[in-house]
Tab-separated table of C-alpha atoms in Angstrom:
chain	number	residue	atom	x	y	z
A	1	UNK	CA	-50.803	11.443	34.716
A	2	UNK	CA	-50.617	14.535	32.415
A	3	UNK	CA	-54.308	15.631	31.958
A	4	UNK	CA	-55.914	18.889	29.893
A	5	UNK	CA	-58.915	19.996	30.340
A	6	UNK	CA	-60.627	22.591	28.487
A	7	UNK	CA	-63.583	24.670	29.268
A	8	UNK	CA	-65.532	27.807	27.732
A	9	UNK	CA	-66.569	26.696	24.502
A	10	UNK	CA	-70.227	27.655	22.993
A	11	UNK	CA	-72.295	29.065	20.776
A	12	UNK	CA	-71.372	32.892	20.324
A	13	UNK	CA	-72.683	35.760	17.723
A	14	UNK	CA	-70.312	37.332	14.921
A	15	UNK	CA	-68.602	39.809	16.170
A	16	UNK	CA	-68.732	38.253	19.591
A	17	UNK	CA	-66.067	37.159	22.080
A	18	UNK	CA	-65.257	34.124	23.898
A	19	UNK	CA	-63.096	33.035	26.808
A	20	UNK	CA	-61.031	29.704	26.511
A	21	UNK	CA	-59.527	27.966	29.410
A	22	UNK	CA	-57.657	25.180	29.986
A	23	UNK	CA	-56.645	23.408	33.252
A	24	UNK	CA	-53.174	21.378	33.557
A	25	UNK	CA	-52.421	18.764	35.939
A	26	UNK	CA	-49.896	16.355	36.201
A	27	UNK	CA	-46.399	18.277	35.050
A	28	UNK	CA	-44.870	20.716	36.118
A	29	UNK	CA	-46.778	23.428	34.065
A	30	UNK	CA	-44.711	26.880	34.323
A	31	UNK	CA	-41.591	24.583	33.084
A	32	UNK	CA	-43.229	24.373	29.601
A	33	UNK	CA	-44.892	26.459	26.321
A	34	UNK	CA	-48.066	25.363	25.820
A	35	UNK	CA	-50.324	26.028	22.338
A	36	UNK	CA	-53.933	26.738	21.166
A	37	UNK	CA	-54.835	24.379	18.428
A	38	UNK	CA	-57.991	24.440	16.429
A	39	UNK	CA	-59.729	22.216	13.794
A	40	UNK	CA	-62.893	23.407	11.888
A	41	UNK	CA	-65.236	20.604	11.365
A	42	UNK	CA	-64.239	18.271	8.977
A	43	UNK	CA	-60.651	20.233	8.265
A	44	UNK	CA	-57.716	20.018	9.542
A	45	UNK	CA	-55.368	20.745	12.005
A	46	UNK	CA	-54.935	24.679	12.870
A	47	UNK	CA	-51.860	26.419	14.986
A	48	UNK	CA	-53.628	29.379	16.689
A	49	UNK	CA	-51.076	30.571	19.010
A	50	UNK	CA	-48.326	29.663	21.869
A	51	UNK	CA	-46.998	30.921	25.102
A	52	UNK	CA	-43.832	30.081	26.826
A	53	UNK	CA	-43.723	28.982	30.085
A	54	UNK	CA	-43.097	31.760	31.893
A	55	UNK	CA	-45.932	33.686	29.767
A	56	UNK	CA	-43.208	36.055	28.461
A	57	UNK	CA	-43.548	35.180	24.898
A	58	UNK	CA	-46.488	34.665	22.978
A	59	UNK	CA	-47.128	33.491	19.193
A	60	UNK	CA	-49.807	34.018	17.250
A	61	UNK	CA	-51.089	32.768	13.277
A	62	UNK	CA	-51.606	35.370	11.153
A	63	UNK	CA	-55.271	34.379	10.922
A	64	UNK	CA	-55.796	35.369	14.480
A	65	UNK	CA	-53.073	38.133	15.581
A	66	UNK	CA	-54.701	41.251	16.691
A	67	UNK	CA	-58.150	39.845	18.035
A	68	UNK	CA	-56.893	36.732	19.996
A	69	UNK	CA	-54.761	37.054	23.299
A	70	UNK	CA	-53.244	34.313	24.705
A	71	UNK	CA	-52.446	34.198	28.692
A	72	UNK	CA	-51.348	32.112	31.216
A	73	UNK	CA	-51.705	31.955	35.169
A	74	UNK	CA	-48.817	29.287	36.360
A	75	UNK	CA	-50.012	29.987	39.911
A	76	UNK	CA	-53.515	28.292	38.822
A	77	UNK	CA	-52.008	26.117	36.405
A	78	UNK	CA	-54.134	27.502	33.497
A	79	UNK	CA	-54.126	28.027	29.905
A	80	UNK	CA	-56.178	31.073	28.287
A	81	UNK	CA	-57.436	32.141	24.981
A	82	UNK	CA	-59.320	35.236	25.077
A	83	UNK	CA	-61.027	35.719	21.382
A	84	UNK	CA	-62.914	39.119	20.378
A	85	UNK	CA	-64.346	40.235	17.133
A	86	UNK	CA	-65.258	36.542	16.264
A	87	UNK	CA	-66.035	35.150	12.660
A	88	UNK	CA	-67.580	32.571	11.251
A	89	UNK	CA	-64.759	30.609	9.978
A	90	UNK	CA	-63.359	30.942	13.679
A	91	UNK	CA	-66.043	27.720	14.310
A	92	UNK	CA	-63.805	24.751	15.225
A	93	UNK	CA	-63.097	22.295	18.138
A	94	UNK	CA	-60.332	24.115	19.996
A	95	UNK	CA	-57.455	21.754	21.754
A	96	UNK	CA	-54.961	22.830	24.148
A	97	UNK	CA	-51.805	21.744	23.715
A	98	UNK	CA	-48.530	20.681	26.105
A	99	UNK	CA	-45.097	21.252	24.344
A	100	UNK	CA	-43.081	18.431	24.961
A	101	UNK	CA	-39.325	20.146	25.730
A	102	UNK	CA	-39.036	22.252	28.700
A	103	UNK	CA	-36.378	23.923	27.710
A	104	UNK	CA	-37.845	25.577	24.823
A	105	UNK	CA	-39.780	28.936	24.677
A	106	UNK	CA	-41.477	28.264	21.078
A	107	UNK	CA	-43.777	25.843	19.759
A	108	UNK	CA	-42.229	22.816	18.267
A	109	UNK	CA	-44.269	19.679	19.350
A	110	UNK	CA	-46.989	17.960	21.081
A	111	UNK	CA	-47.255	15.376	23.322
A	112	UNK	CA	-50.346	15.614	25.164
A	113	UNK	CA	-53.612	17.080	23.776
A	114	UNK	CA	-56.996	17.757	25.905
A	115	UNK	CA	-60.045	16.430	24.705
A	116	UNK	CA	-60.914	20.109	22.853
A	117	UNK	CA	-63.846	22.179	23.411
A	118	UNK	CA	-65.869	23.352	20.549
A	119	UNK	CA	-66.914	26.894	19.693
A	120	UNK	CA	-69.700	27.988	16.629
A	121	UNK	CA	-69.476	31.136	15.885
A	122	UNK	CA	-73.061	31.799	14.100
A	123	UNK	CA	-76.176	34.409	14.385
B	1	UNK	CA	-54.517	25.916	1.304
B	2	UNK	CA	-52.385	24.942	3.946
B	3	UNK	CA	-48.166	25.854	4.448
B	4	UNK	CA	-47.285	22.318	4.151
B	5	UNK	CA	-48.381	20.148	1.438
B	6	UNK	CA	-49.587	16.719	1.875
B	7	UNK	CA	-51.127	13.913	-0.409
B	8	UNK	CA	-54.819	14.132	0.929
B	9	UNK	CA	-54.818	10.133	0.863
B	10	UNK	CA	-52.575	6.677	0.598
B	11	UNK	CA	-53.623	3.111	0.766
B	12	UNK	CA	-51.671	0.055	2.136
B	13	UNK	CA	-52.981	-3.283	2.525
B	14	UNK	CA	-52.052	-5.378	5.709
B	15	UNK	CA	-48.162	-5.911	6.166
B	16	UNK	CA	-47.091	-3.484	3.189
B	17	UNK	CA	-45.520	-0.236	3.765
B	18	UNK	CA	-46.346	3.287	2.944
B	19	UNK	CA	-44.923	6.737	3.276
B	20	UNK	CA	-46.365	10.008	2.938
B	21	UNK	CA	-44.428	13.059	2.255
B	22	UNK	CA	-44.956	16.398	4.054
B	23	UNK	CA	-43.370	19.491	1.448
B	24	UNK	CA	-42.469	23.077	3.123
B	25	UNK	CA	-39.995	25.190	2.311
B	26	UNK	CA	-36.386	26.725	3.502
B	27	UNK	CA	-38.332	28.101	6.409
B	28	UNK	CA	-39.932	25.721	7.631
B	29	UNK	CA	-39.138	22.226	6.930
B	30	UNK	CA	-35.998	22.528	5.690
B	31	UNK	CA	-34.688	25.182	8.067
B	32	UNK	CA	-35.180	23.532	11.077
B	33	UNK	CA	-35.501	19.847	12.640
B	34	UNK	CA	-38.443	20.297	14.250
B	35	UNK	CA	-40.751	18.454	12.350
B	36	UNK	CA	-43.345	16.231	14.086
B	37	UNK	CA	-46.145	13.830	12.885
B	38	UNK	CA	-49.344	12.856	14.458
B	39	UNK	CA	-52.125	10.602	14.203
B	40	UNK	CA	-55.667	11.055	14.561
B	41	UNK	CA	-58.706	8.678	14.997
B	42	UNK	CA	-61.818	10.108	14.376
B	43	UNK	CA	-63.516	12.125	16.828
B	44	UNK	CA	-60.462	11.918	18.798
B	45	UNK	CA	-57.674	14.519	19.972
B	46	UNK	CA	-54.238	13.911	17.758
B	47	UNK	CA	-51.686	12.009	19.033
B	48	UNK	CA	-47.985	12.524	18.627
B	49	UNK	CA	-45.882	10.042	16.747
B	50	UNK	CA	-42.339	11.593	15.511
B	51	UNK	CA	-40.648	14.589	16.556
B	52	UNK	CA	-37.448	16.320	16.044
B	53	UNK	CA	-38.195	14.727	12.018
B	54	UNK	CA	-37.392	11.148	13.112
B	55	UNK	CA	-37.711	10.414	16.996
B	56	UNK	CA	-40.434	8.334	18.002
B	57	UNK	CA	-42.166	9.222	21.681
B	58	UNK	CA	-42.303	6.595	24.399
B	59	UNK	CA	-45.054	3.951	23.393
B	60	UNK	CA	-45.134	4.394	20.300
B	61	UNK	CA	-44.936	1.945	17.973
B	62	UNK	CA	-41.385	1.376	15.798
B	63	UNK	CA	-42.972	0.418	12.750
B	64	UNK	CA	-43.592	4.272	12.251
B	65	UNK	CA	-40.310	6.419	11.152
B	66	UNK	CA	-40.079	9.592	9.944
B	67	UNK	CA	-36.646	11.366	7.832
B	68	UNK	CA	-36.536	14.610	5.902
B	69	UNK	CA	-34.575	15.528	2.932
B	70	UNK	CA	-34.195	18.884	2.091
B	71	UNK	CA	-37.776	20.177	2.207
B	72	UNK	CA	-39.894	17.054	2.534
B	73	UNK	CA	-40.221	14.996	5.436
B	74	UNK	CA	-41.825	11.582	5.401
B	75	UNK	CA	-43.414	9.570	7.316
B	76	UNK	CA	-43.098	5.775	6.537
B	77	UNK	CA	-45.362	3.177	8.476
B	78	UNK	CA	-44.547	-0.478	7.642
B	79	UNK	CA	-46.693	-3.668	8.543
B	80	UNK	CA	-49.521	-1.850	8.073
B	81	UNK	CA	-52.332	-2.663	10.808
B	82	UNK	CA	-56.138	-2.382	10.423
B	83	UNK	CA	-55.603	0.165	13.841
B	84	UNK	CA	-53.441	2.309	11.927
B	85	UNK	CA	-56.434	3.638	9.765
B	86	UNK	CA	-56.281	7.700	10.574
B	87	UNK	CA	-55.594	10.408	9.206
B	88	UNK	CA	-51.710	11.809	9.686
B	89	UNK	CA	-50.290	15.166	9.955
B	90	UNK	CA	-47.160	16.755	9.796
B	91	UNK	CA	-46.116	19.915	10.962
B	92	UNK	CA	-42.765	22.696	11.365
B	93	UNK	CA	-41.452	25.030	13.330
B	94	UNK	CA	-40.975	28.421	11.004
B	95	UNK	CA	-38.999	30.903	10.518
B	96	UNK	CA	-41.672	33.148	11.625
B	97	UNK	CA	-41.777	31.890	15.087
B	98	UNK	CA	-45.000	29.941	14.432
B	99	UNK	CA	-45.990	26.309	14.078
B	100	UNK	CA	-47.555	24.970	10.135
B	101	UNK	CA	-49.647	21.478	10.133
B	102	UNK	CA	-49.666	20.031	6.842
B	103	UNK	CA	-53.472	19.777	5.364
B	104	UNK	CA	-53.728	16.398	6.432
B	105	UNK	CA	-53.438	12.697	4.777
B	106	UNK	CA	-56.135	9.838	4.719
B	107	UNK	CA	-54.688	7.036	5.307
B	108	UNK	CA	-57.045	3.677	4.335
B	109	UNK	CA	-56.095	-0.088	5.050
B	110	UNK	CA	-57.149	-2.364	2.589
């Protein structure tokens, strides 16, 4: 059974940085991209940024390129999303997301979701 | 204001039929056939119901379908259920190597 489980959300300071994980289990996870979704609270849906499987590409939405790095440790089976210089309007649940072809490098779609982990960004 | 434009809500009653269009451009919808839909509950994580614009994932129900002409994709649901009450989104693959979601639709069973 495909589960993700994210971790490392909170209430953080502008300005502030944050470390998102989330751990995969059941798939093979180096075999596919996987994506950073976010949804402010009552909004909706928000692409923040993919990495392949291999962790040799990475995507990012304009809204978050240059102070969000996304990473990857296949040996751990983890997802990362490392966010500095954090702003208000950066306060949403946060999913991780599994990309359902393997044999594709970009985001396209999802098939499984984790359960999302929210962060407030707020002094 | 969201890349992909959606009607923020549609109402059915039980058994009819709806659609609900999801409008990009030549770089994103129209460029490319990766065009998914998913459904979300409230309080809950979204789930997938089309990808590739019109193929429905294991389990999921056939009375949801999903085409694209040009730049708008749809999303039709027929025999409307009670359970079907969510709110849907579409999204693309772009030209710019990202991934749009439409701004979202409210749909409301009679």
């Amino acid at each position: 059974e495909v589960q993700l489980l994210e971790s490392g959300g909170g209430l953080v300071q502008p300005g502030g940085s944050l470390r998102l994980s989330c751990a995969a289990s059941g798939f093979t996870f180096s075999s596919y991209a996987m994506s950073w979704v976010r949804q402010a609270p009552g909004k909706g849906l928000e692409w923040v940024s993919a990495i392949s499987g291999s962790g040799g590409s990475t995507y990012y939405a304009d809204s978050v390129k240059g102070r969000f790095t996304i990473s990857r440790d296949n040996s751990k089976n983890t997802l990362y999303l490392q966010m500095n210089s954090l702003r208000a309007e950066d306060t949403a649940v946060y999913y991780c997301a599994k990309d359902r072809n393997p044999e594709l490098w970009f985001p396209t779609h999802f098939d499984y979701w984790g359960q999302g982990t929210l962060v407030t960004v707020s002094s | 204001q969201s890349a992909l434009t959606q009607p923020a809500s549609v109402s059915g009653s039980p058994g009819q039929s709806i659609t609900i269009s999801c409008t990009g451009t030549s770089s994103d919808v129209g460029g490319y056939n990766y065009v998914s839909w998913y459904q979300q509950h409230p309080g809950k994580a979204p789930k997938l119901m089309i990808y590739d614009v019109s193929n429905r994932p294991s389990g999921v129900s056939n009375r949801f379908s999903g085409s694209k002409s040009g730049n708008t994709a749809s999303l039709t649901i027929s025999g409307l259920q009670a359970e079907d009450e969510a709110d849907y989104y579409c999204s693309s693959y772009t030209s710019s190597s990202t991934l749009e979601f439409g701004g979202g639709t409210k749909l409301t069973v009679l």
